[in-house]
Short mmCIF file of C-alpha atoms in Angstrom, two decimals:
data_model
loop_
_atom_site.label_atom_id
_atom_site.label_comp_id
_atom_site.label_asym_id
_atom_site.label_seq_id
_atom_site.Cartn_x
_atom_site.Cartn_y
_atom_site.Cartn_z
CA MET D 1 -3.37 45.97 1.66
CA ALA D 2 -6.57 44.12 0.88
CA LEU D 3 -9.50 44.83 3.14
CA PHE D 4 -12.69 42.90 3.76
CA ALA D 5 -15.85 44.61 2.58
CA THR D 6 -19.20 44.31 4.31
CA ILE D 7 -20.54 40.78 4.20
CA ARG D 8 -23.20 40.03 1.62
CA SER D 9 -26.47 38.18 2.06
CA TYR D 10 -26.47 34.63 0.76
CA GLU D 11 -26.61 34.64 -3.03
CA HIS D 12 -28.44 31.34 -3.39
CA PRO D 13 -32.23 31.82 -2.90
CA ALA D 14 -32.40 28.82 -0.62
CA LEU D 15 -29.77 30.39 1.63
CA HIS D 16 -31.35 33.83 1.81
CA ARG D 17 -32.68 34.89 5.19
CA ASN D 18 -34.80 38.04 5.42
CA PRO D 19 -33.51 40.46 8.05
CA ILE D 20 -35.49 40.94 11.23
CA THR D 21 -38.01 43.72 10.77
CA GLY D 22 -40.34 45.51 13.10
CA PRO D 23 -39.87 47.71 16.13
CA LYS D 24 -37.27 47.19 18.80
CA CYS D 25 -38.58 44.77 21.38
CA PRO D 26 -38.68 46.47 24.77
CA THR D 27 -37.31 44.74 27.84
CA ARG D 28 -37.43 45.72 31.46
CA ASN D 29 -34.30 46.82 33.27
CA PRO D 30 -31.86 46.46 30.33
CA ILE D 31 -28.23 46.63 31.42
CA GLY D 32 -24.84 46.39 29.81
CA SER D 33 -22.99 44.09 32.15
CA LEU D 34 -19.63 44.02 30.39
CA GLY D 35 -18.86 47.72 30.63
CA SER D 36 -15.47 47.59 32.33
CA ILE D 37 -13.76 45.23 29.89
CA ILE D 38 -11.06 46.77 27.69
CA ILE D 39 -9.93 45.38 24.34
CA PRO D 40 -6.17 45.86 23.88
CA MET D 41 -5.34 48.25 21.08
CA LYS D 42 -1.82 47.04 20.23
CA THR D 43 -1.97 44.74 17.23
CA LYS D 44 0.27 42.90 14.85
CA SER D 45 -0.43 41.92 11.26
CA MET D 46 -0.10 38.57 9.57
CA VAL D 47 -0.24 38.17 5.80
CA VAL D 48 -2.31 35.20 4.68
CA HIS D 49 -2.20 34.00 1.07
CA THR D 50 -5.69 32.89 0.20
CA GLN D 51 -7.24 30.78 -2.52
CA VAL D 52 -10.90 31.05 -1.50
CA ALA D 53 -13.00 33.75 -3.13
CA ASP D 54 -15.86 31.39 -4.08
CA SER D 55 -17.80 31.57 -0.82
CA SER D 56 -21.05 33.53 -0.76
CA LEU D 57 -20.19 34.59 2.79
CA VAL D 58 -17.01 36.46 1.96
CA GLN D 59 -16.55 39.26 -0.58
CA PRO D 60 -14.07 38.62 -3.44
CA LEU D 61 -10.65 39.83 -2.37
CA LEU D 62 -8.98 42.83 -3.96
CA SER D 63 -5.67 41.01 -4.24
CA GLU D 64 -4.12 37.67 -3.35
CA GLU D 65 -3.11 38.85 0.09
CA VAL D 66 -5.29 39.43 3.13
CA VAL D 67 -4.10 41.12 6.29
CA ILE D 68 -5.45 39.52 9.44
CA THR D 69 -5.09 41.70 12.53
CA LYS D 70 -4.42 39.84 15.74
CA THR D 71 -4.48 41.27 19.23
CA THR D 72 -1.60 40.89 21.63
CA GLU D 73 -2.01 39.53 25.15
CA PRO D 74 -5.72 39.76 25.98
CA LEU D 75 -6.98 41.76 28.94
CA PHE D 76 -10.35 40.04 28.86
CA GLU D 77 -10.51 36.89 31.03
CA PHE D 78 -12.12 34.72 28.37
CA LYS D 79 -11.64 31.34 30.05
CA GLU D 80 -13.22 32.62 33.24
CA TYR D 81 -16.06 34.16 31.25
CA MET D 82 -16.78 30.89 29.42
CA ALA D 83 -16.60 28.83 32.60
CA THR D 84 -18.96 31.17 34.46
CA LYS D 85 -21.51 31.21 31.64
CA ALA D 86 -21.31 27.46 31.10
CA LYS D 87 -21.90 26.84 34.82
CA LYS D 88 -25.08 28.94 34.69
CA VAL D 89 -26.26 27.09 31.59
CA ASP D 90 -25.57 23.69 33.14
CA LYS D 91 -27.55 24.64 36.25
CA ALA D 92 -30.49 25.85 34.17
CA LEU D 93 -30.43 22.73 31.97
CA ASN D 94 -30.35 20.45 35.01
CA GLU D 95 -33.43 22.20 36.36
CA ALA D 96 -35.17 22.15 32.98
CA VAL D 97 -35.03 18.35 32.63
CA PRO D 98 -35.60 16.78 36.07
CA LEU D 99 -35.44 13.02 36.50
CA GLN D 100 -39.09 12.02 36.57
CA TYR D 101 -41.44 9.35 35.24
CA PRO D 102 -40.92 7.77 32.73
CA LYS D 103 -37.40 7.65 34.11
CA LYS D 104 -35.70 5.96 31.15
CA ILE D 105 -36.55 8.72 28.67
CA HIS D 106 -35.55 11.45 31.10
CA ARG D 107 -32.30 9.65 31.91
CA ALA D 108 -31.57 9.48 28.19
CA MET D 109 -32.37 13.18 27.72
CA ARG D 110 -30.17 14.17 30.67
CA TYR D 111 -27.38 11.79 29.59
CA SER D 112 -26.69 13.73 26.41
CA LEU D 113 -27.85 17.17 27.50
CA LEU D 114 -25.65 17.21 30.63
CA ALA D 115 -22.68 15.37 29.12
CA GLY D 116 -20.52 18.46 29.17
CA GLY D 117 -19.49 20.19 25.99
CA LYS D 118 -18.26 23.73 25.50
CA ARG D 119 -21.74 25.34 25.55
CA VAL D 120 -20.67 27.63 22.72
CA ARG D 121 -24.20 28.16 21.41
CA PRO D 122 -25.85 29.15 24.70
CA VAL D 123 -22.90 31.38 25.59
CA LEU D 124 -23.25 33.11 22.21
CA CYS D 125 -26.92 33.63 22.94
CA MET D 126 -26.25 35.20 26.33
CA ALA D 127 -23.34 37.32 25.06
CA SER D 128 -25.36 38.78 22.20
CA CYS D 129 -28.20 39.62 24.58
CA GLU D 130 -25.79 41.55 26.79
CA LEU D 131 -24.14 43.23 23.81
CA VAL D 132 -27.38 44.99 22.82
CA GLY D 133 -28.10 46.06 26.40
CA GLY D 134 -30.08 43.19 27.90
CA ASP D 135 -29.39 41.22 31.06
CA GLU D 136 -28.29 37.60 30.55
CA SER D 137 -31.30 36.40 32.56
CA LEU D 138 -33.53 37.43 29.67
CA ALA D 139 -31.75 35.00 27.35
CA ILE D 140 -31.09 31.99 29.60
CA PRO D 141 -34.31 30.11 28.67
CA THR D 142 -33.50 30.61 24.99
CA ALA D 143 -29.86 29.65 25.57
CA CYS D 144 -31.07 26.39 27.13
CA ALA D 145 -33.46 25.82 24.24
CA VAL D 146 -30.66 26.22 21.72
CA GLU D 147 -28.58 23.63 23.59
CA MET D 148 -31.58 21.26 23.67
CA VAL D 149 -31.93 21.56 19.90
CA HIS D 150 -28.19 21.09 19.41
CA THR D 151 -28.21 18.00 21.64
CA MET D 152 -31.14 16.57 19.71
CA SER D 153 -29.20 17.00 16.47
CA LEU D 154 -26.20 15.15 17.94
CA ILE D 155 -28.32 12.25 19.22
CA HIS D 156 -30.02 11.82 15.86
CA ASP D 157 -26.84 12.43 13.85
CA ASP D 158 -25.08 9.60 15.72
CA LEU D 159 -27.79 7.01 14.96
CA PRO D 160 -26.88 3.95 12.85
CA CYS D 161 -29.21 5.13 10.07
CA MET D 162 -27.37 8.47 9.94
CA ASP D 163 -23.63 8.80 10.75
CA ASN D 164 -23.54 5.58 12.82
CA ASP D 165 -21.20 6.82 15.52
CA ASP D 166 -20.32 5.18 18.82
CA LEU D 167 -18.58 8.05 20.63
CA ARG D 168 -19.71 11.56 21.57
CA ARG D 169 -18.03 13.91 24.04
CA GLY D 170 -15.83 11.03 25.16
CA LYS D 171 -18.80 8.81 26.09
CA PRO D 172 -20.86 6.15 24.30
CA THR D 173 -23.48 7.79 22.09
CA ASN D 174 -27.06 7.89 23.29
CA HIS D 175 -28.25 4.92 21.25
CA LYS D 176 -25.32 2.85 22.53
CA ALA D 177 -26.25 3.66 26.12
CA PHE D 178 -30.06 3.45 25.87
CA GLY D 179 -30.94 1.77 22.57
CA GLU D 180 -32.04 3.26 19.26
CA GLN D 181 -35.73 3.61 20.11
CA THR D 182 -35.06 5.55 23.30
CA ALA D 183 -32.43 7.70 21.58
CA ILE D 184 -34.87 8.75 18.88
CA LEU D 185 -37.53 9.59 21.45
CA ALA D 186 -35.01 11.47 23.62
CA GLY D 187 -34.09 13.65 20.66
CA ASP D 188 -37.77 14.25 19.84
CA ALA D 189 -38.51 15.16 23.44
CA LEU D 190 -35.63 17.65 23.62
CA LEU D 191 -36.74 19.33 20.39
CA SER D 192 -40.30 19.85 21.58
CA LEU D 193 -39.16 20.91 25.06
CA ALA D 194 -36.93 23.61 23.55
CA PHE D 195 -39.85 25.63 22.21
CA GLU D 196 -41.98 24.97 25.26
CA HIS D 197 -39.12 26.19 27.45
CA ILE D 198 -38.79 29.52 25.61
CA ALA D 199 -42.51 30.18 25.81
CA ALA D 200 -42.97 29.08 29.42
CA LYS D 201 -39.80 30.30 31.12
CA THR D 202 -38.96 33.62 29.45
CA THR D 203 -39.85 36.60 31.64
CA ASN D 204 -39.59 40.39 31.29
CA VAL D 205 -39.54 40.17 27.50
CA SER D 206 -42.37 41.32 25.23
CA PRO D 207 -44.58 38.60 23.67
CA GLU D 208 -43.56 39.89 20.24
CA CYS D 209 -39.90 39.16 20.95
CA VAL D 210 -40.70 35.72 22.33
CA VAL D 211 -42.62 34.85 19.16
CA ARG D 212 -39.85 36.20 16.94
CA THR D 213 -37.34 34.09 18.83
CA ILE D 214 -39.43 30.93 18.43
CA VAL D 215 -39.79 31.60 14.70
CA GLU D 216 -36.05 32.21 14.34
CA LEU D 217 -35.08 29.00 16.12
CA GLY D 218 -37.75 26.94 14.35
CA SER D 219 -36.62 28.10 10.90
CA ALA D 220 -33.01 27.24 11.73
CA VAL D 221 -33.93 23.63 12.48
CA GLY D 222 -36.53 22.82 9.81
CA SER D 223 -36.61 21.72 6.19
CA LEU D 224 -34.87 24.91 5.06
CA GLY D 225 -32.32 24.78 7.88
CA LEU D 226 -30.62 21.97 9.77
CA VAL D 227 -32.73 19.27 8.12
CA ALA D 228 -31.95 20.66 4.67
CA GLY D 229 -28.22 20.54 5.34
CA GLN D 230 -28.42 17.02 6.72
CA MET D 231 -30.51 15.82 3.78
CA VAL D 232 -28.16 17.20 1.14
CA ASP D 233 -25.16 15.93 3.12
CA ILE D 234 -26.53 12.38 3.11
CA HIS D 235 -27.16 12.42 -0.62
CA SER D 236 -23.73 13.92 -1.36
CA GLU D 237 -21.70 11.04 0.09
CA GLY D 238 -19.43 9.54 -2.54
CA LYS D 239 -20.29 12.24 -5.11
CA GLU D 240 -18.34 15.15 -6.53
CA VAL D 241 -19.38 18.29 -4.64
CA THR D 242 -18.47 21.88 -5.46
CA LEU D 243 -17.39 24.42 -2.84
CA ARG D 244 -20.70 26.22 -3.22
CA GLU D 245 -22.64 22.98 -2.65
CA LEU D 246 -20.48 22.18 0.36
CA GLU D 247 -21.18 25.65 1.74
CA TYR D 248 -24.92 25.04 1.33
CA ILE D 249 -24.63 21.84 3.36
CA HIS D 250 -22.67 23.39 6.20
CA VAL D 251 -24.48 26.73 6.32
CA ASN D 252 -27.68 24.81 6.92
CA LYS D 253 -26.43 21.81 8.88
CA THR D 254 -24.18 23.73 11.27
CA ALA D 255 -24.14 27.49 10.77
CA LYS D 256 -27.84 28.28 10.98
CA LEU D 257 -28.18 27.00 14.54
CA LEU D 258 -25.22 29.13 15.63
CA GLU D 259 -26.78 32.04 13.77
CA ALA D 260 -30.06 31.46 15.59
CA SER D 261 -28.21 31.38 18.92
CA VAL D 262 -26.78 34.85 18.31
CA VAL D 263 -29.85 36.40 16.69
CA CYS D 264 -32.25 35.05 19.34
CA GLY D 265 -30.05 36.49 22.07
CA ALA D 266 -30.07 39.88 20.37
CA ILE D 267 -33.85 39.77 20.02
CA MET D 268 -34.33 38.83 23.66
CA GLY D 269 -32.00 41.66 24.67
CA GLY D 270 -34.10 44.20 22.80
CA GLY D 271 -31.71 44.77 19.91
CA SER D 272 -32.66 47.20 17.15
CA GLU D 273 -33.08 46.09 13.55
CA ILE D 274 -29.57 47.33 12.72
CA GLU D 275 -28.06 45.58 15.75
CA VAL D 276 -29.79 42.29 15.00
CA GLY D 277 -28.70 42.53 11.36
CA LYS D 278 -25.05 43.05 12.36
CA MET D 279 -25.24 40.13 14.77
CA ARG D 280 -26.72 37.92 12.06
CA LYS D 281 -23.83 38.65 9.70
CA TYR D 282 -21.31 37.99 12.47
CA ALA D 283 -23.03 34.71 13.26
CA ARG D 284 -23.12 33.53 9.65
CA CYS D 285 -19.35 33.80 9.52
CA ILE D 286 -18.63 32.03 12.82
CA GLY D 287 -21.24 29.40 12.02
CA LEU D 288 -19.47 28.36 8.85
CA LEU D 289 -16.13 28.81 10.61
CA PHE D 290 -17.20 26.24 13.19
CA GLN D 291 -17.69 23.62 10.46
CA VAL D 292 -14.49 24.50 8.59
CA VAL D 293 -12.53 24.00 11.80
CA ASP D 294 -14.46 20.79 12.51
CA ASP D 295 -13.44 19.45 9.09
CA ILE D 296 -9.81 20.31 9.77
CA LEU D 297 -9.83 18.67 13.21
CA ASP D 298 -11.39 15.51 11.77
CA VAL D 299 -8.26 14.86 9.71
CA THR D 300 -5.63 16.25 12.08
CA LYS D 301 -6.70 14.96 15.52
CA SER D 302 -7.22 11.54 17.09
CA SER D 303 -10.47 10.18 18.50
CA GLU D 304 -9.03 10.49 22.01
CA GLU D 305 -8.23 14.16 21.46
CA LEU D 306 -11.62 14.96 19.93
CA GLY D 307 -13.83 12.88 22.23
CA LYS D 308 -15.56 11.51 19.13
CA THR D 309 -14.59 9.29 16.23
CA ALA D 310 -11.96 10.95 14.07
CA GLY D 311 -11.45 10.35 10.35
CA LYS D 312 -15.03 9.31 9.63
CA ASP D 313 -15.39 11.84 6.81
CA LEU D 314 -12.54 10.18 4.94
CA VAL D 315 -13.98 6.71 5.49
CA THR D 316 -17.43 7.72 4.22
CA ASP D 317 -15.95 9.80 1.38
CA LYS D 318 -17.74 12.94 2.49
CA ALA D 319 -16.99 16.29 0.94
CA THR D 320 -15.07 18.49 3.37
CA TYR D 321 -13.16 21.75 3.14
CA PRO D 322 -9.74 20.06 3.49
CA LYS D 323 -10.73 17.58 0.78
CA LEU D 324 -11.75 20.30 -1.68
CA MET D 325 -9.26 23.00 -0.70
CA GLY D 326 -6.43 21.24 1.09
CA ILE D 327 -5.52 21.81 4.74
CA ASP D 328 -3.78 25.12 4.08
CA GLY D 329 -6.64 26.39 1.94
CA ALA D 330 -9.17 25.47 4.64
CA LYS D 331 -7.07 27.24 7.29
CA ASN D 332 -6.87 30.36 5.11
CA PHE D 333 -10.63 30.30 4.60
CA ALA D 334 -11.07 30.06 8.37
CA ALA D 335 -8.86 33.14 8.76
CA GLU D 336 -11.06 35.03 6.29
CA LEU D 337 -14.20 34.13 8.18
CA VAL D 338 -12.72 35.27 11.50
CA ALA D 339 -11.70 38.60 10.01
CA GLN D 340 -15.13 39.14 8.47
CA ALA D 341 -16.90 38.26 11.73
CA VAL D 342 -14.73 40.67 13.71
CA GLU D 343 -15.44 43.44 11.21
CA GLU D 344 -19.17 43.14 11.87
CA LEU D 345 -18.51 43.71 15.58
CA ALA D 346 -16.83 47.04 14.86
CA TYR D 347 -20.30 48.63 14.90
CA PHE D 348 -20.59 47.95 18.64
CA ASP D 349 -18.75 49.24 21.69
CA ALA D 350 -15.51 47.24 21.81
CA ALA D 351 -15.73 46.59 25.55
CA LYS D 352 -19.22 45.14 25.36
CA ALA D 353 -18.30 43.13 22.25
CA ALA D 354 -15.25 41.56 23.94
CA PRO D 355 -16.84 38.13 24.55
CA LEU D 356 -17.90 37.84 20.92
CA TYR D 357 -14.46 38.87 19.65
CA TYR D 358 -12.89 36.16 21.75
CA LEU D 359 -15.57 33.59 20.93
CA ALA D 360 -14.79 34.01 17.23
CA ASN D 361 -11.11 33.38 17.88
CA TYR D 362 -11.93 30.54 20.26
CA ILE D 363 -13.95 28.78 17.55
CA ALA D 364 -11.12 29.34 15.06
CA ASN D 365 -8.46 27.92 17.39
CA ARG D 366 -10.37 25.19 19.22
CA GLN D 367 -8.70 21.79 19.40
CA THR D 368 -11.75 19.59 20.10
#
């Protein structure tokens, strides 16, 4: 039986992220609010034949077979958990961006920010805060900030000068509804508001932790993060791209913001250096997993099913995991990433880690 080893740091210098250092950030009234949840212990094994040992995120396998352990019927009410968290996030986002003068820009900001979506990133932020002993209220401003940054990236990514898309979350994209100029400004406004919101609205958290959170989120978005991935992605269209180059694109373009969501939540919750490090490794896996699944859905689902234009990667000749590895190879790689992410959670109490276990599987099995 081949087993996954502990995840490595990124091998490429441009992908390396130094672990959080410094003392544990104290919070007031830390609680573990998921204490009564029980993870079922009965499991079944599934053998997956893999052809992906090239990723810097996953250790080379000891043989050609990997055993993925899957739980039986869950005892944790995951759908209810997601719906409850998403409702709290939606309420906080609605309050964070009121409709005020100039009304057009605020309408545009609210149009995309409140358009629905699964709220995976803010839920990850809140769940990681609770996992290390913090109350979700400590992380809600940061969770909102992460969603603001994510929404900005979608608005800008859909622009004619970028991916030129007309559909997002089943609705016309921001520039189609409000015009390109307003869409650009709406994205800019959401990005700046994100950092303001963390600084102004976070309470009962030490200033050191607030600063660390701002630095973490800022680095995930900048020229060595989201922008880097987008830049390399643009210049890779129509060119031969290796798996390692594709990983660089997606780790930066997609994974780093998910990583920041998790790590920022752990910082706000007062996580220790070891706890934050474990959460970072977990997040790196699910961040890349999110993009692998996205690539698979782009070629297997319709626009109506996805709520956005399907098949665009094929039309623009973009490098994707299915293109380089085939559908089965991409699915096997996704299975590896899930297993590695779950292994990082083994450090924590299983009951408190329940939401993050199920979030990893939710990302792996999502259909939109």
